[in-house]
Amino acid sequence: MTAEAAPVVAAPIPDRLDLLTRLSDRLNPILVREVQQAVKGRVFVLTVLGALFVNVIIALVVASNYKGGATGGRGAFDAGLATLAPLLLFIVPMQAYQSMQSELRGGMIEQLLMSELRPLRIVAGKLGAAMVQFVLYLSVLSPLLATSYLLRGVDLPTIAVCLSCALVFCVAATSFAIAAALQGMLPAMRPIAWLGMAFGLGSASLGMVGYIGSGQCLRDVGWLLRSSEFGMVTSAVLCGAIAGTALMALVAQAYLAHTFENRSTGFRVFLLLAPPLSFAWVYTFVQASHRDDVVPVATFLLSLLGIVFGIFMVSEQQKLSPRVRAHVPRNAALAACSSIFLPGRDRGMACWIAYFVLLAGLALVLWPATGRGFLNMPQSFARVSTLTLAYAAIYLTLGKWLRGRLPETVVFNHGARFLMPLLVVVGCLLPLLFDVLVIGGVDNWHFGHLLNPFWTIDRAVRDSGAAIRGLVWTLGGGCLLVQLPAMVRGLLEVTAAAAARRAQAATVAPASAVEG
Amino acid sequence: MTTPLLEVRHLSRSYGRVRAVDDLSFAMARGQITGFVGPNGAGKTTTMRIAATLDIPDGGDVLVDGVSVLVEPRKVRQRIGYMSDQFHPYANLDVLQYLDFFARAHGLRGRRRQQTVRTVASFCGLTGFADRPATGLSKGMGQRLHLAKTLLHDPQLLILDEPAAGLDPRARIEFRALLKELAAAGKTILISSHILPELGETCDSVVVLEKGKRVVAGTIAEIQRSVQHQQAVQLRLLGEVEAAEKFLATQPDVGEVAVDGDRVRFTYAGGDEEMAALLARAIGAGLRITEFGRIEADLEDIFLQTTKGNLQ
Ligand SMILES: Nc1ncnc2c1ncn2[C@@H]1O[C@H](COP(=O)(O)OP(=O)(O)OP(=O)(O)O)[C@@H](O)[C@H]1O
Ligand SMILES: [Mg+2]
C-alpha cells in the first residue's frame, strides 16, 4: 500500500478530547451518524433552502397585505404552521422510513444488530434524528413565527400549544413510519407497508394543512386555552401520542430482535397497563360531570384494544424458544406468575383472559354512579360487551386452532393474523350467501347467522333475544373451557423450564465447587 | 481440556424443499484458520449466518466458545466478527466516520474509540483513504473497510464469507497477508472461498460441504492422505519416454504408469528408501532424468475428488 497517511489519521489523539467529541460520546450512535450523513447529503440543504424560500415568500405576501390589526399576524402564523405541517408529518417521517428501508435493503441492519446496539436503541436513535430535523425546520421557520407574534396575531400560550402538538405528532408519525419500514423485513409486506404509510401520512398532513389554513386550528386552540377542558384535551393528546409512540417502538424492536428473543412480554405489559393507566387518566383529568360518558367509552375502546391484541397473542408460536426457556425465572412461583407474560399462544390466551378480568374488575369498581345515554345503562352495556367478548372468544379460539394447523414459523404468525379478521368476514358472508342462493333473499335472522357477530349482537341485546344471548354466551364460555387444557400446558411448560434451570444450577454449582 | 472455539452440531436448515444445510457437524480449535469450501449453493453462507446469529436452524445448534447461538445470541455476537458476502456502506460518510460509527455502536468511547479506529484502519491499510467517501472505494479497499469494521470490537472468532471474491491478484495477496497477521494475533478464522489455491496456502484445515452435507473435514495433510490412498510420483526426462515406461514396468512397487508429453506419472507403493533406490537404478539404466518427485494433491484436487459437482 503506497498511499500516504491522511492527516486525519496521522495526527496524534489529543490528551483531552474536545467538548463536541465528549458530548457525542453520550449520544446515540445512530443519531450521530444520521446527523453526519445529513450534513453531507443533498436533501438536507435543499429542504432548508426550500423552507427559507417559503419563509421569504410568506413574509412578502403578509407584508404586502398588512393593513394593521391582528389578522396579518394570524395569517403569517397560519401560513408558517401550514408550511411546518407537511415537513413534520410527511418529510421527517418519510426520511426516517427511507433511512430504515435502505438499511434493511443492504443488509446493513444485520451489521448493526451484530453490535452492542439493542433494537430499542436503534429505534430511539432514528427518533432522535427526527427530533433534530424538527428543531432544524422550526429554527428555519422561527423568524416567521416570531414576526407573527410581534404583529400581535397570536399569543405565547397559543404558540406553545401549537408547537408542542407539532412535536408530539411528529414523533408519533415518525415512530409509525419506522415501524412501517420494518415490516419490509418480510418482503411480502413491503408494498402494503409503503402504501399504508404514504397514504396515512399524506392524508394526515393534507388534512392538517387544510385545518390550519382554514384558521380553524387557531380558533380551536384559542377556545381550548380559555376552556376548562384544557387539561383533559392536552393530556389526552399527549398520553395518546406517548402510548402510540411506545407501541410503535415495541413493534419496531420486535422486528429487529433475534427470532428467539422474547418479543411478547413488552406488548403484554403494555396491554395490561392500559386499563389502570386509562382509568387513572379519567379520574385525574376528566371532570366528574363528563365521567358518565367517558368511562363507558374508555371501557369499550379498551375492550377493542384487548381484542386486537388478542389476535396477535393467540397467533404466536406455541412453544418457548430455547433462548426464552433459558431465561425464565428459576423460582417456581415467580415462573408461574410470569407465565402469562411469556411468549406462546396458549399463554397468550391466558393473558387475554387475564386482561378482560382486570378490565371488568376496574370498570365495575370505577363505574360512575349516575348514568345517562345508552352505553352507560348498565344492563345494555353489559349485554353488548359480554356478547362482543363471547364472539371474540369464539373467533380467537377458531383462529388459534387454525394457527395450530400452520407451520411453526414467524411468517405463519403473520399469516394467521391476516386470516383471523378474514374468518369473521367469511362468517358473515357464508350465511348471507346461503340465504341468497337457497332461500332466495335475505329476510330474517336465523341460526346460520350466529356466525355473524354484528347482526346477532344486534338481535341478542334486545329484551326478546334472551335465547340467542344464552346461546352466544354458552358458545363463548365453551370456547374458553376448551382452551383450558392448552392454557395449563402453557403454564406447565414454563414451570418445567424453571425446574430445568434449577436442576442445571444445582449440577453446575457442585462441579465448580470441586474445580475451585 | 480446551473446548473448540466453534462447534457446529447436527445443524439443519431448509428453505422449502431445499435442504440448505443437512445434519452438518464440525469443530474448530482456537487460533486455527479453517477453509469452508463447497460448490455454489452448498450451504456455506447459510451455516455462517446461523453461526453469526442472523438465521435460525431447523435443528441442531452452533456453540461459540461454549455458548449456544440459540440460547445466548447476544453473548455470541460479542465474540464474533461476521463479514458477510455483501458490503453496502452508508452514503455520505467517509471511511473514518464509517469506522467511527461502528466503534460507537460497539460501545467504544472517547480516546479508546479513536485509538481503536486508527489502529484498525492502519492495520487494514486504509490510512491513506481515511477521508474518502465509503461508497466510492474500489472493491479491494471496500473489502478492507468491511474487514476493518468486523475487527473493531476485537472478536475472538472471525467468520468471513468469500472475502476475496472479486479482488485482483495483488489485492488477494495483500488480503491473505492480513489474514495471516490476524491468525498470528490469535484470532480464529472461518473463511469461505472458491479460490482454492488461496485457501490451501492460508488454512490449517478445511471443511468441504456439498448439498448441505459435510464431505470431508480435517487438516489439509490429513485429507491429502485420506484422498490419496497411493502416492503418485512424476518424473520428467529428456526424450526416451518409452524406455522409461518399459523400465518402470519392470520395477517392484510401481503401479499404473501414464505418459504425458515428456512426463511419466506412476503410482508407487514403496517407502522413501525404496524410492531413492529406484531413482538410482533409473539413472543407472541410462535415463536422463530432469525432475523426480511426489505429486501432492492440492485443495483443488481434493475438492474435485470429494465433491460430485451436484449443485442445488
Ligand atoms: N433466503 C433463502 N430463501 C430460499 N432459499 C435460500 C435462501 N438462502 C439460501 N437458499 C438456498 O439454500 C441453498 C444454500 O445456499 P447458500 O447461500 O448457503 O450456499 P453457498 O454455499 O453460500 O453458495 P455460494 O457459493 O453460491 O455462495 C441454496 O440452494 C440456496 O438457493
Ligand atoms: Mg455464499
PDB file of N, CA, C and O in Angstrom, chain A residues 1 4 6 9 11 13-15 17 21 24-26 33 37 40-41 103 106 108 110-116 258-260 323 326-327, chain B residues 49 52-53 56 70-73 77-78 84 88 90-92 94 97 101 104-106 109-111 113-115 118 127-128 130 149 174:
ATOM      1  N   MET A   1       0.849  -1.190   0.000  1.00  0.00           N
ATOM      2  CA  MET A   1       0.000   0.000   0.000  1.00  0.00           C
ATOM      3  C   MET A   1       0.882   1.236   0.000  1.00  0.00           C
ATOM      4  O   MET A   1       1.654   1.446   0.919  1.00  0.00           O
ATOM      5  N   GLU A   4      -0.231   7.755   0.897  1.00  0.00           N
ATOM      6  CA  GLU A   4       0.319   8.492   2.036  1.00  0.00           C
ATOM      7  C   GLU A   4      -0.713   8.538   3.159  1.00  0.00           C
ATOM      8  O   GLU A   4      -1.901   8.505   2.918  1.00  0.00           O
ATOM      9  N   ALA A   6      -3.223   9.875   5.594  1.00  0.00           N
ATOM     10  CA  ALA A   6      -4.039  11.081   5.582  1.00  0.00           C
ATOM     11  C   ALA A   6      -3.824  11.824   6.881  1.00  0.00           C
ATOM     12  O   ALA A   6      -3.581  11.217   7.914  1.00  0.00           O
ATOM     13  N   VAL A   9      -5.651  10.704  10.188  1.00  0.00           N
ATOM     14  CA  VAL A   9      -5.223   9.534  10.928  1.00  0.00           C
ATOM     15  C   VAL A   9      -3.839   9.753  11.531  1.00  0.00           C
ATOM     16  O   VAL A   9      -3.537   9.307  12.621  1.00  0.00           O
ATOM     17  N   ALA A  11      -2.498  12.526  12.569  1.00  0.00           N
ATOM     18  CA  ALA A  11      -2.444  13.459  13.695  1.00  0.00           C
ATOM     19  C   ALA A  11      -2.617  12.700  15.005  1.00  0.00           C
ATOM     20  O   ALA A  11      -3.416  11.778  15.082  1.00  0.00           O
ATOM     21  N   ILE A  13      -3.775  11.729  18.790  1.00  0.00           N
ATOM     22  CA  ILE A  13      -5.027  11.964  19.508  1.00  0.00           C
ATOM     23  C   ILE A  13      -4.707  12.854  20.699  1.00  0.00           C
ATOM     24  O   ILE A  13      -3.813  12.544  21.483  1.00  0.00           O
ATOM     25  N   PRO A  14      -5.410  13.981  20.817  1.00  0.00           N
ATOM     26  CA  PRO A  14      -5.102  14.874  21.945  1.00  0.00           C
ATOM     27  C   PRO A  14      -5.435  14.193  23.272  1.00  0.00           C
ATOM     28  O   PRO A  14      -6.288  13.315  23.339  1.00  0.00           O
ATOM     29  N   ASP A  15      -4.722  14.625  24.333  1.00  0.00           N
ATOM     30  CA  ASP A  15      -4.953  14.048  25.657  1.00  0.00           C
ATOM     31  C   ASP A  15      -6.377  14.301  26.127  1.00  0.00           C
ATOM     32  O   ASP A  15      -7.028  13.438  26.696  1.00  0.00           O
ATOM     33  N   LEU A  17     -10.037  15.325  24.884  1.00  0.00           N
ATOM     34  CA  LEU A  17     -10.829  15.431  23.663  1.00  0.00           C
ATOM     35  C   LEU A  17     -11.697  16.687  23.732  1.00  0.00           C
ATOM     36  O   LEU A  17     -12.068  17.129  24.822  1.00  0.00           O
ATOM     37  N   THR A  21     -16.675  16.114  20.886  1.00  0.00           N
ATOM     38  CA  THR A  21     -16.429  14.671  20.852  1.00  0.00           C
ATOM     39  C   THR A  21     -16.915  14.018  22.133  1.00  0.00           C
ATOM     40  O   THR A  21     -17.551  12.967  22.118  1.00  0.00           O
ATOM     41  N   SER A  24     -20.612  13.944  22.071  1.00  0.00           N
ATOM     42  CA  SER A  24     -21.176  12.980  21.123  1.00  0.00           C
ATOM     43  C   SER A  24     -21.044  11.550  21.636  1.00  0.00           C
ATOM     44  O   SER A  24     -21.771  10.664  21.231  1.00  0.00           O
ATOM     45  N   ASP A  25     -20.099  11.337  22.565  1.00  0.00           N
ATOM     46  CA  ASP A  25     -19.965  10.015  23.167  1.00  0.00           C
ATOM     47  C   ASP A  25     -21.201   9.616  23.950  1.00  0.00           C
ATOM     48  O   ASP A  25     -21.509   8.447  24.106  1.00  0.00           O
ATOM     49  N   ARG A  26     -21.874  10.618  24.484  1.00  0.00           N
ATOM     50  CA  ARG A  26     -23.055  10.344  25.309  1.00  0.00           C
ATOM     51  C   ARG A  26     -24.281  10.100  24.435  1.00  0.00           C
ATOM     52  O   ARG A  26     -25.289   9.610  24.924  1.00  0.00           O
ATOM     53  N   ARG A  33     -24.582   9.466  13.582  1.00  0.00           N
ATOM     54  CA  ARG A  33     -24.336   9.115  12.188  1.00  0.00           C
ATOM     55  C   ARG A  33     -25.328   9.797  11.258  1.00  0.00           C
ATOM     56  O   ARG A  33     -24.948  10.342  10.225  1.00  0.00           O
ATOM     57  N   GLN A  37     -24.438  12.215   8.254  1.00  0.00           N
ATOM     58  CA  GLN A  37     -24.875  11.936   6.878  1.00  0.00           C
ATOM     59  C   GLN A  37     -25.681  13.098   6.321  1.00  0.00           C
ATOM     60  O   GLN A  37     -25.490  13.507   5.183  1.00  0.00           O
ATOM     61  N   LYS A  40     -23.749  16.032   5.171  1.00  0.00           N
ATOM     62  CA  LYS A  40     -23.063  15.839   3.893  1.00  0.00           C
ATOM     63  C   LYS A  40     -24.034  15.639   2.726  1.00  0.00           C
ATOM     64  O   LYS A  40     -23.629  15.709   1.571  1.00  0.00           O
ATOM     65  N   GLY A  41     -25.277  15.334   3.047  1.00  0.00           N
ATOM     66  CA  GLY A  41     -26.217  14.973   1.980  1.00  0.00           C
ATOM     67  C   GLY A  41     -26.822  16.174   1.284  1.00  0.00           C
ATOM     68  O   GLY A  41     -26.676  17.306   1.723  1.00  0.00           O
ATOM     69  N   GLU A 103     -31.409   0.728   5.114  1.00  0.00           N
ATOM     70  CA  GLU A 103     -30.613  -0.102   6.000  1.00  0.00           C
ATOM     71  C   GLU A 103     -31.034  -1.564   5.899  1.00  0.00           C
ATOM     72  O   GLU A 103     -30.221  -2.465   5.970  1.00  0.00           O
ATOM     73  N   GLY A 106     -29.806  -3.138   2.249  1.00  0.00           N
ATOM     74  CA  GLY A 106     -28.404  -3.501   2.064  1.00  0.00           C
ATOM     75  C   GLY A 106     -27.902  -4.516   3.078  1.00  0.00           C
ATOM     76  O   GLY A 106     -26.727  -4.832   3.092  1.00  0.00           O
ATOM     77  N   MET A 108     -27.576  -3.829   5.995  1.00  0.00           N
ATOM     78  CA  MET A 108     -26.788  -3.072   6.977  1.00  0.00           C
ATOM     79  C   MET A 108     -27.341  -3.283   8.365  1.00  0.00           C
ATOM     80  O   MET A 108     -26.601  -3.268   9.345  1.00  0.00           O
ATOM     81  N   GLU A 110     -28.323  -5.859   9.714  1.00  0.00           N
ATOM     82  CA  GLU A 110     -27.733  -7.042  10.350  1.00  0.00           C
ATOM     83  C   GLU A 110     -26.384  -6.692  10.954  1.00  0.00           C
ATOM     84  O   GLU A 110     -26.031  -7.158  12.028  1.00  0.00           O
ATOM     85  N   GLN A 111     -25.633  -5.849  10.242  1.00  0.00           N
ATOM     86  CA  GLN A 111     -24.335  -5.436  10.778  1.00  0.00           C
ATOM     87  C   GLN A 111     -24.534  -4.649  12.067  1.00  0.00           C
ATOM     88  O   GLN A 111     -23.759  -4.780  13.007  1.00  0.00           O
ATOM     89  N   LEU A 112     -25.598  -3.850  12.087  1.00  0.00           N
ATOM     90  CA  LEU A 112     -25.882  -3.081  13.292  1.00  0.00           C
ATOM     91  C   LEU A 112     -26.280  -3.983  14.442  1.00  0.00           C
ATOM     92  O   LEU A 112     -25.873  -3.787  15.577  1.00  0.00           O
ATOM     93  N   LEU A 113     -27.106  -4.982  14.113  1.00  0.00           N
ATOM     94  CA  LEU A 113     -27.598  -5.873  15.162  1.00  0.00           C
ATOM     95  C   LEU A 113     -26.472  -6.707  15.752  1.00  0.00           C
ATOM     96  O   LEU A 113     -26.573  -7.184  16.869  1.00  0.00           O
ATOM     97  N   MET A 114     -25.389  -6.899  14.956  1.00  0.00           N
ATOM     98  CA  MET A 114     -24.253  -7.657  15.472  1.00  0.00           C
ATOM     99  C   MET A 114     -23.471  -6.837  16.508  1.00  0.00           C
ATOM    100  O   MET A 114     -22.609  -7.358  17.190  1.00  0.00           O
ATOM    101  N   SER A 115     -23.769  -5.533  16.567  1.00  0.00           N
ATOM    102  CA  SER A 115     -23.024  -4.694  17.515  1.00  0.00           C
ATOM    103  C   SER A 115     -23.747  -4.690  18.858  1.00  0.00           C
ATOM    104  O   SER A 115     -24.644  -5.465  19.093  1.00  0.00           O
ATOM    105  N   GLU A 116     -23.327  -3.781  19.718  1.00  0.00           N
ATOM    106  CA  GLU A 116     -23.924  -3.726  21.055  1.00  0.00           C
ATOM    107  C   GLU A 116     -25.260  -3.000  21.048  1.00  0.00           C
ATOM    108  O   GLU A 116     -25.916  -2.929  22.074  1.00  0.00           O
ATOM    109  N   HIS A 258     -33.712 -10.677  17.618  1.00  0.00           N
ATOM    110  CA  HIS A 258     -33.431 -12.046  17.191  1.00  0.00           C
ATOM    111  C   HIS A 258     -34.712 -12.880  17.290  1.00  0.00           C
ATOM    112  O   HIS A 258     -35.512 -12.683  18.192  1.00  0.00           O
ATOM    113  N   THR A 259     -34.873 -13.802  16.334  1.00  0.00           N
ATOM    114  CA  THR A 259     -36.115 -14.583  16.277  1.00  0.00           C
ATOM    115  C   THR A 259     -36.430 -15.268  17.604  1.00  0.00           C
ATOM    116  O   THR A 259     -37.598 -15.440  17.946  1.00  0.00           O
ATOM    117  N   PHE A 260     -35.417 -15.671  18.324  1.00  0.00           N
ATOM    118  CA  PHE A 260     -35.666 -16.402  19.563  1.00  0.00           C
ATOM    119  C   PHE A 260     -35.764 -15.491  20.784  1.00  0.00           C
ATOM    120  O   PHE A 260     -35.967 -15.947  21.898  1.00  0.00           O
ATOM    121  N   ARG A 323     -33.995 -19.677  23.758  1.00  0.00           N
ATOM    122  CA  ARG A 323     -33.467 -18.522  24.482  1.00  0.00           C
ATOM    123  C   ARG A 323     -34.378 -18.156  25.652  1.00  0.00           C
ATOM    124  O   ARG A 323     -33.914 -17.944  26.759  1.00  0.00           O
ATOM    125  N   ALA A 326     -34.275 -20.569  28.468  1.00  0.00           N
ATOM    126  CA  ALA A 326     -33.073 -20.486  29.300  1.00  0.00           C
ATOM    127  C   ALA A 326     -33.098 -19.273  30.225  1.00  0.00           C
ATOM    128  O   ALA A 326     -32.193 -19.093  31.021  1.00  0.00           O
ATOM    129  N   HIS A 327     -34.114 -18.427  30.084  1.00  0.00           N
ATOM    130  CA  HIS A 327     -34.148 -17.214  30.905  1.00  0.00           C
ATOM    131  C   HIS A 327     -35.419 -17.074  31.726  1.00  0.00           C
ATOM    132  O   HIS A 327     -35.666 -15.986  32.260  1.00  0.00           O
TER     133      HIS A 327
ATOM    134  N   ARG B  49     -24.264 -17.739   8.480  1.00  0.00           N
ATOM    135  CA  ARG B  49     -25.270 -16.818   9.014  1.00  0.00           C
ATOM    136  C   ARG B  49     -25.877 -17.351  10.313  1.00  0.00           C
ATOM    137  O   ARG B  49     -26.163 -16.596  11.232  1.00  0.00           O
ATOM    138  N   ALA B  52     -23.507 -16.766  12.951  1.00  0.00           N
ATOM    139  CA  ALA B  52     -23.435 -15.344  13.292  1.00  0.00           C
ATOM    140  C   ALA B  52     -24.732 -14.851  13.917  1.00  0.00           C
ATOM    141  O   ALA B  52     -24.937 -13.644  14.019  1.00  0.00           O
ATOM    142  N   THR B  53     -25.621 -15.754  14.295  1.00  0.00           N
ATOM    143  CA  THR B  53     -26.919 -15.464  14.939  1.00  0.00           C
ATOM    144  C   THR B  53     -27.892 -14.712  14.042  1.00  0.00           C
ATOM    145  O   THR B  53     -28.844 -14.112  14.525  1.00  0.00           O
ATOM    146  N   ILE B  56     -31.928 -18.814  11.875  1.00  0.00           N
ATOM    147  CA  ILE B  56     -32.320 -19.814  12.866  1.00  0.00           C
ATOM    148  C   ILE B  56     -32.317 -21.182  12.198  1.00  0.00           C
ATOM    149  O   ILE B  56     -32.896 -21.345  11.127  1.00  0.00           O
ATOM    150  N   LEU B  70     -28.377 -20.167  19.944  1.00  0.00           N
ATOM    151  CA  LEU B  70     -29.823 -20.130  20.117  1.00  0.00           C
ATOM    152  C   LEU B  70     -30.217 -19.632  21.498  1.00  0.00           C
ATOM    153  O   LEU B  70     -31.265 -19.038  21.684  1.00  0.00           O
ATOM    154  N   VAL B  71     -29.358 -19.889  22.481  1.00  0.00           N
ATOM    155  CA  VAL B  71     -29.713 -19.537  23.853  1.00  0.00           C
ATOM    156  C   VAL B  71     -29.181 -18.149  24.220  1.00  0.00           C
ATOM    157  O   VAL B  71     -29.865 -17.362  24.868  1.00  0.00           O
ATOM    158  N   GLU B  72     -27.984 -17.841  23.786  1.00  0.00           N
ATOM    159  CA  GLU B  72     -27.379 -16.560  24.151  1.00  0.00           C
ATOM    160  C   GLU B  72     -26.870 -15.818  22.920  1.00  0.00           C
ATOM    161  O   GLU B  72     -25.679 -15.533  22.808  1.00  0.00           O
ATOM    162  N   PRO B  73     -27.769 -15.469  21.998  1.00  0.00           N
ATOM    163  CA  PRO B  73     -27.271 -14.829  20.775  1.00  0.00           C
ATOM    164  C   PRO B  73     -26.461 -13.565  21.051  1.00  0.00           C
ATOM    165  O   PRO B  73     -25.496 -13.278  20.360  1.00  0.00           O
ATOM    166  N   ARG B  77     -22.709 -12.720  19.815  1.00  0.00           N
ATOM    167  CA  ARG B  77     -22.403 -11.569  18.962  1.00  0.00           C
ATOM    168  C   ARG B  77     -21.183 -10.798  19.455  1.00  0.00           C
ATOM    169  O   ARG B  77     -20.463 -10.196  18.667  1.00  0.00           O
ATOM    170  N   GLN B  78     -20.967 -10.815  20.766  1.00  0.00           N
ATOM    171  CA  GLN B  78     -19.780 -10.109  21.277  1.00  0.00           C
ATOM    172  C   GLN B  78     -18.495 -10.840  20.899  1.00  0.00           C
ATOM    173  O   GLN B  78     -17.432 -10.244  20.841  1.00  0.00           O
ATOM    174  N   SER B  84     -20.040 -10.381   5.929  1.00  0.00           N
ATOM    175  CA  SER B  84     -20.963 -11.035   5.006  1.00  0.00           C
ATOM    176  C   SER B  84     -20.419 -10.948   3.586  1.00  0.00           C
ATOM    177  O   SER B  84     -19.449 -10.242   3.325  1.00  0.00           O
ATOM    178  N   HIS B  88     -22.453  -3.060   1.835  1.00  0.00           N
ATOM    179  CA  HIS B  88     -23.163  -1.843   1.430  1.00  0.00           C
ATOM    180  C   HIS B  88     -22.863  -0.758   2.448  1.00  0.00           C
ATOM    181  O   HIS B  88     -23.508  -0.699   3.480  1.00  0.00           O
ATOM    182  N   TYR B  90     -22.671   3.012   4.172  1.00  0.00           N
ATOM    183  CA  TYR B  90     -23.620   4.127   4.227  1.00  0.00           C
ATOM    184  C   TYR B  90     -23.194   5.231   3.268  1.00  0.00           C
ATOM    185  O   TYR B  90     -22.014   5.498   3.108  1.00  0.00           O
ATOM    186  N   ALA B  91     -24.198   5.868   2.685  1.00  0.00           N
ATOM    187  CA  ALA B  91     -23.898   7.007   1.817  1.00  0.00           C
ATOM    188  C   ALA B  91     -23.528   8.203   2.693  1.00  0.00           C
ATOM    189  O   ALA B  91     -23.902   8.265   3.864  1.00  0.00           O
ATOM    190  N   ASN B  92     -22.803   9.127   2.109  1.00  0.00           N
ATOM    191  CA  ASN B  92     -22.460  10.388   2.782  1.00  0.00           C
ATOM    192  C   ASN B  92     -21.663  10.223   4.073  1.00  0.00           C
ATOM    193  O   ASN B  92     -21.820  10.991   5.011  1.00  0.00           O
ATOM    194  N   ASP B  94     -17.500   9.294   5.307  1.00  0.00           N
ATOM    195  CA  ASP B  94     -16.194   8.884   4.818  1.00  0.00           C
ATOM    196  C   ASP B  94     -15.694   7.676   5.614  1.00  0.00           C
ATOM    197  O   ASP B  94     -16.346   7.243   6.572  1.00  0.00           O
ATOM    198  N   GLN B  97     -15.337   8.056   9.357  1.00  0.00           N
ATOM    199  CA  GLN B  97     -16.637   8.230  10.010  1.00  0.00           C
ATOM    200  C   GLN B  97     -17.383   6.898  10.074  1.00  0.00           C
ATOM    201  O   GLN B  97     -18.048   6.583  11.063  1.00  0.00           O
ATOM    202  N   PHE B 101     -18.475   5.188  13.455  1.00  0.00           N
ATOM    203  CA  PHE B 101     -19.867   4.849  13.774  1.00  0.00           C
ATOM    204  C   PHE B 101     -19.959   3.436  14.351  1.00  0.00           C
ATOM    205  O   PHE B 101     -20.593   3.208  15.383  1.00  0.00           O
ATOM    206  N   ARG B 104     -18.618   3.239  17.809  1.00  0.00           N
ATOM    207  CA  ARG B 104     -19.623   3.726  18.766  1.00  0.00           C
ATOM    208  C   ARG B 104     -20.675   2.655  19.003  1.00  0.00           C
ATOM    209  O   ARG B 104     -21.092   2.411  20.141  1.00  0.00           O
ATOM    210  N   ALA B 105     -21.100   2.034  17.907  1.00  0.00           N
ATOM    211  CA  ALA B 105     -22.135   1.008  18.037  1.00  0.00           C
ATOM    212  C   ALA B 105     -21.650  -0.151  18.908  1.00  0.00           C
ATOM    213  O   ALA B 105     -22.442  -0.805  19.572  1.00  0.00           O
ATOM    214  N   HIS B 106     -20.346  -0.377  18.919  1.00  0.00           N
ATOM    215  CA  HIS B 106     -19.811  -1.445  19.768  1.00  0.00           C
ATOM    216  C   HIS B 106     -19.506  -0.948  21.175  1.00  0.00           C
ATOM    217  O   HIS B 106     -18.872  -1.643  21.959  1.00  0.00           O
ATOM    218  N   ARG B 109     -15.750   4.264  23.620  1.00  0.00           N
ATOM    219  CA  ARG B 109     -15.922   5.674  23.935  1.00  0.00           C
ATOM    220  C   ARG B 109     -14.596   6.437  23.874  1.00  0.00           C
ATOM    221  O   ARG B 109     -13.546   5.852  24.107  1.00  0.00           O
ATOM    222  N   GLY B 110     -14.703   7.721  23.626  1.00  0.00           N
ATOM    223  CA  GLY B 110     -13.595   8.658  23.790  1.00  0.00           C
ATOM    224  C   GLY B 110     -12.290   8.261  23.108  1.00  0.00           C
ATOM    225  O   GLY B 110     -12.272   7.836  21.957  1.00  0.00           O
ATOM    226  N   ARG B 111     -11.205   8.393  23.859  1.00  0.00           N
ATOM    227  CA  ARG B 111      -9.867   8.118  23.298  1.00  0.00           C
ATOM    228  C   ARG B 111      -9.764   6.685  22.819  1.00  0.00           C
ATOM    229  O   ARG B 111      -9.137   6.399  21.814  1.00  0.00           O
ATOM    230  N   ARG B 113     -11.974   4.795  21.608  1.00  0.00           N
ATOM    231  CA  ARG B 113     -12.623   4.626  20.318  1.00  0.00           C
ATOM    232  C   ARG B 113     -11.726   5.170  19.205  1.00  0.00           C
ATOM    233  O   ARG B 113     -11.475   4.493  18.200  1.00  0.00           O
ATOM    234  N   GLN B 114     -11.227   6.358  19.404  1.00  0.00           N
ATOM    235  CA  GLN B 114     -10.394   6.965  18.361  1.00  0.00           C
ATOM    236  C   GLN B 114      -9.145   6.115  18.109  1.00  0.00           C
ATOM    237  O   GLN B 114      -8.745   5.912  16.967  1.00  0.00           O
ATOM    238  N   GLN B 115      -8.577   5.622  19.221  1.00  0.00           N
ATOM    239  CA  GLN B 115      -7.376   4.807  19.086  1.00  0.00           C
ATOM    240  C   GLN B 115      -7.677   3.527  18.315  1.00  0.00           C
ATOM    241  O   GLN B 115      -6.950   3.163  17.384  1.00  0.00           O
ATOM    242  N   ARG B 118      -8.220   4.108  14.591  1.00  0.00           N
ATOM    243  CA  ARG B 118      -6.959   4.359  13.865  1.00  0.00           C
ATOM    244  C   ARG B 118      -6.133   3.084  13.725  1.00  0.00           C
ATOM    245  O   ARG B 118      -5.568   2.821  12.665  1.00  0.00           O
ATOM    246  N   THR B 127      -5.281   3.769   5.853  1.00  0.00           N
ATOM    247  CA  THR B 127      -4.847   5.076   6.339  1.00  0.00           C
ATOM    248  C   THR B 127      -4.911   6.154   5.264  1.00  0.00           C
ATOM    249  O   THR B 127      -5.384   7.252   5.515  1.00  0.00           O
ATOM    250  N   GLY B 128      -4.487   5.799   4.072  1.00  0.00           N
ATOM    251  CA  GLY B 128      -4.471   6.804   3.009  1.00  0.00           C
ATOM    252  C   GLY B 128      -5.851   7.128   2.467  1.00  0.00           C
ATOM    253  O   GLY B 128      -6.008   8.014   1.632  1.00  0.00           O
ATOM    254  N   ALA B 130      -8.626   7.596   4.524  1.00  0.00           N
ATOM    255  CA  ALA B 130      -9.484   7.941   5.655  1.00  0.00           C
ATOM    256  C   ALA B 130     -10.590   8.922   5.300  1.00  0.00           C
ATOM    257  O   ALA B 130     -11.695   8.813   5.807  1.00  0.00           O
ATOM    258  N   LYS B 149     -14.209  -3.040   9.808  1.00  0.00           N
ATOM    259  CA  LYS B 149     -15.409  -2.882  10.631  1.00  0.00           C
ATOM    260  C   LYS B 149     -15.631  -4.128  11.485  1.00  0.00           C
ATOM    261  O   LYS B 149     -16.050  -4.047  12.635  1.00  0.00           O
ATOM    262  N   GLU B 174      -2.486  -9.321  -0.770  1.00  0.00           N
ATOM    263  CA  GLU B 174      -2.457  -8.429   0.389  1.00  0.00           C
ATOM    264  C   GLU B 174      -3.476  -8.858   1.433  1.00  0.00           C
ATOM    265  O   GLU B 174      -3.210  -8.834   2.638  1.00  0.00           O
TER     266      GLU B 174
END
